[in-house]
Amino acid sequence: MACAVGVSAHVPLLVVVHCLGGSALGEMAKFVGHAETAGFALLAPEGMWRSWNTPSCCGGAKAHGVDDFGFLDAAVQHAAAALPPLALSLSHSLFASGFSNGGFVTSLLPTRSRLRWRGLAPAAGHDYDATADRPTPISTHHCEADTAVRLDGCCDDAPPCCCSIGVGRSQCVGGRAIHARWLRVNRCTGSRTESGQAGAKCEVGVGCAANTSLCIYPRSTGCSHAQWVDAFPAAGAVIRFFAREVCQQPTAALATAVGHPIPADRRGG
């Protein structure tokens, strides 16, 4: 278990969301060992055309206007209904991590999903509209030298990113600006710099109503978008970030969603 028995008597659920062209199994493989050690269950959905629909990104799902947030909600509720140990995760310990296109999705869950998410970890991708109406723990990760999804954002006025990300956006909103927004949303009084996993430099919120961090992996580490397709060096750190939430506040966060079946034209992995 993520916490000692008696502190958390349910199984925390982490939803991992793959990148454009990625797969459910590929994203799950990055986390499975760490999740087993910490006592987390994993749910890895797979998007139509191996993509997800958000305002800025990407692929067939965006082109066809797929309701991916409805799909993710339904997938979580279906899993919780089918596996009783996960039932309390809807109200106590539901988390999400997403890579690239999946990071765009993850960053929007507080405003687009009907579920209450206990914590988020977008990696190498964020939507410019990302915010929340209440403090929400978030651990953000980005390679400084990422050229597929640029740390400084993707828009018409910047060097092009992968996959037409940000086309039609006149102004970029970079990772640091999004982090500053989360510091305000989470009512932080300041921030400090810490060393993170794999040489990352992390800006960590101080005096926050919810834990808040941005970890940037310097050019000197050789970090690249392509590396994270197969292996995410901070997967263990993300699990530990979420485990602290389960252990420190085991009864916080109430679900607001109403159950509904998974649409027939969507599939999970």
Short mmCIF file of C-alpha atoms in Angstrom, two decimals:
data_model
loop_
_atom_site.label_atom_id
_atom_site.label_comp_id
_atom_site.label_asym_id
_atom_site.label_seq_id
_atom_site.Cartn_x
_atom_site.Cartn_y
_atom_site.Cartn_z
CA MET A 1 0.00 0.00 0.00
CA ALA A 2 1.03 3.61 -0.54
CA CYS A 3 0.51 4.17 3.20
CA ALA A 4 0.45 1.95 6.26
CA VAL A 5 -2.69 -0.13 6.74
CA GLY A 6 -5.14 1.92 8.75
CA VAL A 7 -4.10 5.18 7.09
CA SER A 8 -5.27 4.22 3.61
CA ALA A 9 -7.43 1.11 3.29
CA HIS A 10 -8.09 1.51 -0.44
CA VAL A 11 -6.03 1.28 -3.62
CA PRO A 12 -4.96 4.58 -5.22
CA LEU A 13 -5.56 4.70 -8.97
CA LEU A 14 -3.16 6.33 -11.43
CA VAL A 15 -4.38 6.96 -14.97
CA VAL A 16 -1.48 7.16 -17.44
CA VAL A 17 -2.16 8.87 -20.77
CA HIS A 18 0.08 8.13 -23.76
CA CYS A 19 1.52 10.48 -26.38
CA LEU A 20 0.45 10.98 -30.00
CA GLY A 21 1.24 7.71 -31.74
CA GLY A 22 1.90 5.99 -28.42
CA SER A 23 0.08 3.11 -26.82
CA ALA A 24 -1.57 2.22 -23.53
CA LEU A 25 0.89 -0.62 -22.88
CA GLY A 26 3.89 1.55 -23.69
CA GLU A 27 2.87 4.24 -21.24
CA MET A 28 1.98 1.72 -18.54
CA ALA A 29 5.41 0.08 -18.85
CA LYS A 30 7.07 3.30 -17.64
CA PHE A 31 5.22 3.18 -14.32
CA VAL A 32 4.36 -0.42 -13.55
CA GLY A 33 7.35 -1.29 -11.35
CA HIS A 34 7.07 1.88 -9.28
CA ALA A 35 3.30 1.48 -9.00
CA GLU A 36 3.60 -2.10 -7.72
CA THR A 37 6.13 -1.00 -5.09
CA ALA A 38 3.90 1.83 -3.88
CA GLY A 39 0.62 -0.09 -4.04
CA PHE A 40 -0.98 1.90 -6.85
CA ALA A 41 -3.29 0.47 -9.50
CA LEU A 42 -2.68 1.64 -13.07
CA LEU A 43 -5.25 2.37 -15.75
CA ALA A 44 -3.92 2.99 -19.26
CA PRO A 45 -6.57 4.02 -21.79
CA GLU A 46 -5.75 4.19 -25.49
CA GLY A 47 -7.02 7.02 -27.65
CA MET A 48 -8.65 6.77 -31.06
CA TRP A 49 -6.01 7.00 -33.79
CA ARG A 50 -3.55 6.80 -30.86
CA SER A 51 -4.23 10.44 -30.13
CA TRP A 52 -6.21 12.73 -27.82
CA ASN A 53 -8.37 15.77 -28.49
CA THR A 54 -7.45 18.99 -26.68
CA PRO A 55 -7.63 22.61 -27.88
CA SER A 56 -3.95 22.64 -28.91
CA CYS A 57 -3.13 19.01 -29.77
CA CYS A 58 -3.37 16.52 -31.67
CA GLY A 59 -3.93 14.04 -34.46
CA GLY A 60 -7.05 12.17 -35.55
CA ALA A 61 -8.86 12.59 -32.24
CA LYS A 62 -8.66 16.37 -32.51
CA ALA A 63 -9.52 16.33 -36.23
CA HIS A 64 -12.68 14.31 -35.51
CA GLY A 65 -13.67 16.17 -32.33
CA VAL A 66 -13.58 13.06 -30.13
CA ASP A 67 -14.91 13.53 -26.58
CA ASP A 68 -11.82 12.20 -24.86
CA PHE A 69 -12.61 13.67 -21.45
CA GLY A 70 -15.94 11.88 -21.43
CA PHE A 71 -14.12 8.70 -22.44
CA LEU A 72 -11.54 9.02 -19.65
CA ASP A 73 -14.26 9.63 -17.07
CA ALA A 74 -16.15 6.58 -18.28
CA ALA A 75 -13.03 4.40 -18.28
CA VAL A 76 -12.24 5.33 -14.68
CA GLN A 77 -15.81 4.75 -13.53
CA HIS A 78 -15.98 1.41 -15.34
CA ALA A 79 -12.74 0.25 -13.67
CA ALA A 80 -13.96 1.35 -10.24
CA ALA A 81 -17.27 -0.46 -10.71
CA ALA A 82 -15.58 -3.66 -11.92
CA LEU A 83 -12.89 -3.77 -9.23
CA PRO A 84 -14.23 -3.03 -5.72
CA PRO A 85 -10.79 -2.11 -4.25
CA LEU A 86 -10.78 0.86 -6.62
CA ALA A 87 -14.20 2.19 -5.60
CA LEU A 88 -12.84 4.63 -3.03
CA SER A 89 -10.30 5.98 -5.49
CA LEU A 90 -13.07 8.06 -7.07
CA SER A 91 -13.46 10.05 -3.88
CA HIS A 92 -10.03 9.79 -2.27
CA SER A 93 -7.11 8.99 -4.54
CA LEU A 94 -7.52 9.43 -8.28
CA PHE A 95 -4.39 10.64 -10.07
CA ALA A 96 -3.25 11.21 -13.66
CA SER A 97 0.03 11.46 -15.50
CA GLY A 98 0.33 12.14 -19.21
CA PHE A 99 3.17 12.40 -21.70
CA SER A 100 3.20 14.89 -24.61
CA ASN A 101 -0.32 14.76 -26.14
CA GLY A 102 -1.28 12.95 -22.93
CA GLY A 103 0.21 15.83 -20.95
CA PHE A 104 -2.11 18.24 -22.73
CA VAL A 105 -5.03 16.07 -21.66
CA THR A 106 -3.81 15.68 -18.08
CA SER A 107 -3.35 19.41 -17.60
CA LEU A 108 -7.01 20.05 -18.50
CA LEU A 109 -8.61 17.39 -16.29
CA PRO A 110 -9.56 19.79 -13.44
CA THR A 111 -11.80 21.79 -15.80
CA ARG A 112 -12.84 19.26 -18.47
CA SER A 113 -13.42 16.08 -16.43
CA ARG A 114 -16.44 15.48 -14.18
CA LEU A 115 -14.29 13.57 -11.68
CA ARG A 116 -12.30 15.00 -8.79
CA TRP A 117 -8.60 14.47 -9.45
CA ARG A 118 -6.33 14.28 -6.41
CA GLY A 119 -3.12 15.10 -8.31
CA LEU A 120 -1.69 15.60 -11.79
CA ALA A 121 1.69 15.08 -13.47
CA PRO A 122 1.88 16.41 -17.04
CA ALA A 123 5.17 15.64 -18.81
CA ALA A 124 6.41 17.31 -22.00
CA GLY A 125 3.04 18.86 -22.74
CA HIS A 126 0.51 21.30 -21.29
CA ASP A 127 -2.51 23.08 -22.68
CA TYR A 128 -2.43 26.86 -22.55
CA ASP A 129 -5.86 26.89 -20.89
CA ALA A 130 -4.78 24.64 -18.01
CA THR A 131 -6.04 25.79 -14.61
CA ALA A 132 -8.29 24.65 -11.76
CA ASP A 133 -11.03 26.19 -9.64
CA ARG A 134 -9.53 24.75 -6.45
CA PRO A 135 -6.01 23.91 -5.23
CA THR A 136 -4.80 20.78 -7.02
CA PRO A 137 -1.44 19.05 -6.46
CA ILE A 138 0.63 19.11 -9.64
CA SER A 139 4.10 17.89 -10.60
CA THR A 140 5.12 19.13 -14.07
CA HIS A 141 8.13 17.85 -16.04
CA HIS A 142 9.82 19.11 -19.21
CA CYS A 143 13.13 18.76 -21.06
CA GLU A 144 14.78 22.14 -21.54
CA ALA A 145 15.91 21.18 -25.05
CA ASP A 146 12.64 19.57 -26.18
CA THR A 147 11.99 20.61 -29.79
CA ALA A 148 8.87 18.49 -30.35
CA VAL A 149 6.91 20.28 -27.61
CA ARG A 150 8.90 23.36 -26.67
CA LEU A 151 9.28 24.41 -23.05
CA ASP A 152 8.54 27.99 -24.09
CA GLY A 153 5.34 26.93 -25.83
CA CYS A 154 4.15 26.29 -29.37
CA CYS A 155 2.36 28.95 -31.43
CA ASP A 156 2.41 30.76 -34.77
CA ASP A 157 5.04 33.26 -33.56
CA ALA A 158 7.56 30.61 -32.43
CA PRO A 159 9.71 27.95 -34.10
CA PRO A 160 7.37 25.13 -35.14
CA CYS A 161 6.66 22.21 -32.84
CA CYS A 162 5.63 18.68 -33.69
CA CYS A 163 2.28 17.74 -35.14
CA SER A 164 0.85 21.25 -35.72
CA ILE A 165 0.72 21.94 -31.98
CA GLY A 166 -0.38 25.47 -31.27
CA VAL A 167 -1.32 26.32 -34.86
CA GLY A 168 -3.75 29.23 -34.71
CA ARG A 169 -2.44 30.39 -31.34
CA SER A 170 -1.04 33.90 -31.64
CA GLN A 171 0.78 33.85 -28.31
CA CYS A 172 2.75 31.09 -26.62
CA VAL A 173 2.24 30.14 -22.98
CA GLY A 174 5.36 28.35 -21.85
CA GLY A 175 5.95 25.85 -19.08
CA ARG A 176 7.29 28.43 -16.67
CA ALA A 177 4.24 30.65 -17.19
CA ILE A 178 1.90 27.72 -16.63
CA HIS A 179 3.80 26.86 -13.45
CA ALA A 180 3.41 30.45 -12.25
CA ARG A 181 -0.34 30.08 -12.83
CA TRP A 182 -0.41 26.89 -10.74
CA LEU A 183 1.50 28.63 -7.95
CA ARG A 184 -1.33 31.19 -7.85
CA VAL A 185 -4.11 28.59 -8.12
CA ASN A 186 -2.52 26.59 -5.30
CA ARG A 187 -2.09 29.72 -3.15
CA CYS A 188 1.66 29.36 -2.77
CA THR A 189 3.47 32.15 -0.94
CA GLY A 190 6.73 31.61 -2.81
CA SER A 191 9.00 28.97 -4.30
CA ARG A 192 12.44 27.44 -3.90
CA THR A 193 14.80 25.53 -6.16
CA GLU A 194 15.60 21.88 -5.47
CA SER A 195 17.51 19.12 -7.24
CA GLY A 196 15.27 16.49 -8.80
CA GLN A 197 15.46 13.12 -10.51
CA ALA A 198 17.96 12.60 -13.35
CA GLY A 199 19.63 15.99 -12.91
CA ALA A 200 16.43 18.03 -13.02
CA LYS A 201 16.20 21.49 -11.49
CA CYS A 202 12.84 21.81 -9.77
CA GLU A 203 10.97 24.95 -8.73
CA VAL A 204 8.88 23.87 -5.75
CA GLY A 205 6.07 25.95 -4.29
CA VAL A 206 6.34 27.12 -0.68
CA GLY A 207 3.41 27.61 1.69
CA CYS A 208 0.99 26.12 -0.85
CA ALA A 209 -2.52 24.83 -0.30
CA ALA A 210 -1.51 21.97 -2.65
CA ASN A 211 1.94 20.65 -3.54
CA THR A 212 3.25 22.34 -6.70
CA SER A 213 6.45 21.71 -8.65
CA LEU A 214 8.01 22.21 -12.08
CA CYS A 215 11.07 20.09 -12.90
CA ILE A 216 13.15 21.11 -15.92
CA TYR A 217 15.79 18.70 -17.22
CA PRO A 218 18.77 20.78 -18.50
CA ARG A 219 20.36 20.40 -21.90
CA SER A 220 23.46 19.07 -20.17
CA THR A 221 21.53 15.95 -19.12
CA GLY A 222 20.85 15.02 -22.75
CA CYS A 223 17.11 14.91 -22.03
CA SER A 224 14.96 14.71 -25.16
CA HIS A 225 11.35 14.13 -26.13
CA ALA A 226 12.31 10.92 -27.92
CA GLN A 227 13.86 9.49 -24.75
CA TRP A 228 10.64 9.88 -22.81
CA VAL A 229 8.65 7.93 -25.41
CA ASP A 230 10.18 4.73 -24.03
CA ALA A 231 11.37 5.67 -20.53
CA PHE A 232 10.38 8.49 -18.19
CA PRO A 233 13.17 9.05 -15.64
CA ALA A 234 10.83 10.71 -13.15
CA ALA A 235 8.20 7.94 -13.09
CA GLY A 236 9.23 6.92 -9.58
CA ALA A 237 9.29 10.54 -8.41
CA VAL A 238 5.76 11.04 -9.75
CA ILE A 239 4.50 7.98 -7.89
CA ARG A 240 6.14 9.23 -4.69
CA PHE A 241 4.59 12.68 -5.20
CA PHE A 242 1.15 11.08 -5.43
CA ALA A 243 1.82 8.68 -2.55
CA ARG A 244 2.49 11.64 -0.26
CA GLU A 245 -0.95 12.98 -1.11
CA VAL A 246 -2.58 9.67 -0.17
CA CYS A 247 -0.64 9.43 3.09
CA GLN A 248 -0.95 13.03 4.23
CA GLN A 249 -4.64 13.62 3.47
CA PRO A 250 -6.34 10.24 3.18
CA THR A 251 -9.90 11.51 3.35
CA ALA A 252 -9.69 14.71 1.25
CA ALA A 253 -11.37 15.34 -2.11
CA LEU A 254 -14.92 14.19 -2.81
CA ALA A 255 -16.03 12.93 -6.22
CA THR A 256 -18.72 14.80 -8.10
CA ALA A 257 -19.19 12.52 -11.09
CA VAL A 258 -22.21 10.48 -12.09
CA GLY A 259 -21.50 7.07 -13.64
CA HIS A 260 -22.15 6.26 -17.26
CA PRO A 261 -21.05 3.38 -19.53
CA ILE A 262 -18.00 3.53 -21.78
CA PRO A 263 -19.09 4.60 -25.29
CA ALA A 264 -19.15 1.67 -27.72
CA ASP A 265 -16.87 3.46 -30.19
CA ARG A 266 -14.05 3.96 -27.65
CA ARG A 267 -11.54 1.45 -26.39
CA GLY A 268 -9.28 1.26 -23.37
CA GLY A 269 -5.96 -0.47 -22.99
#
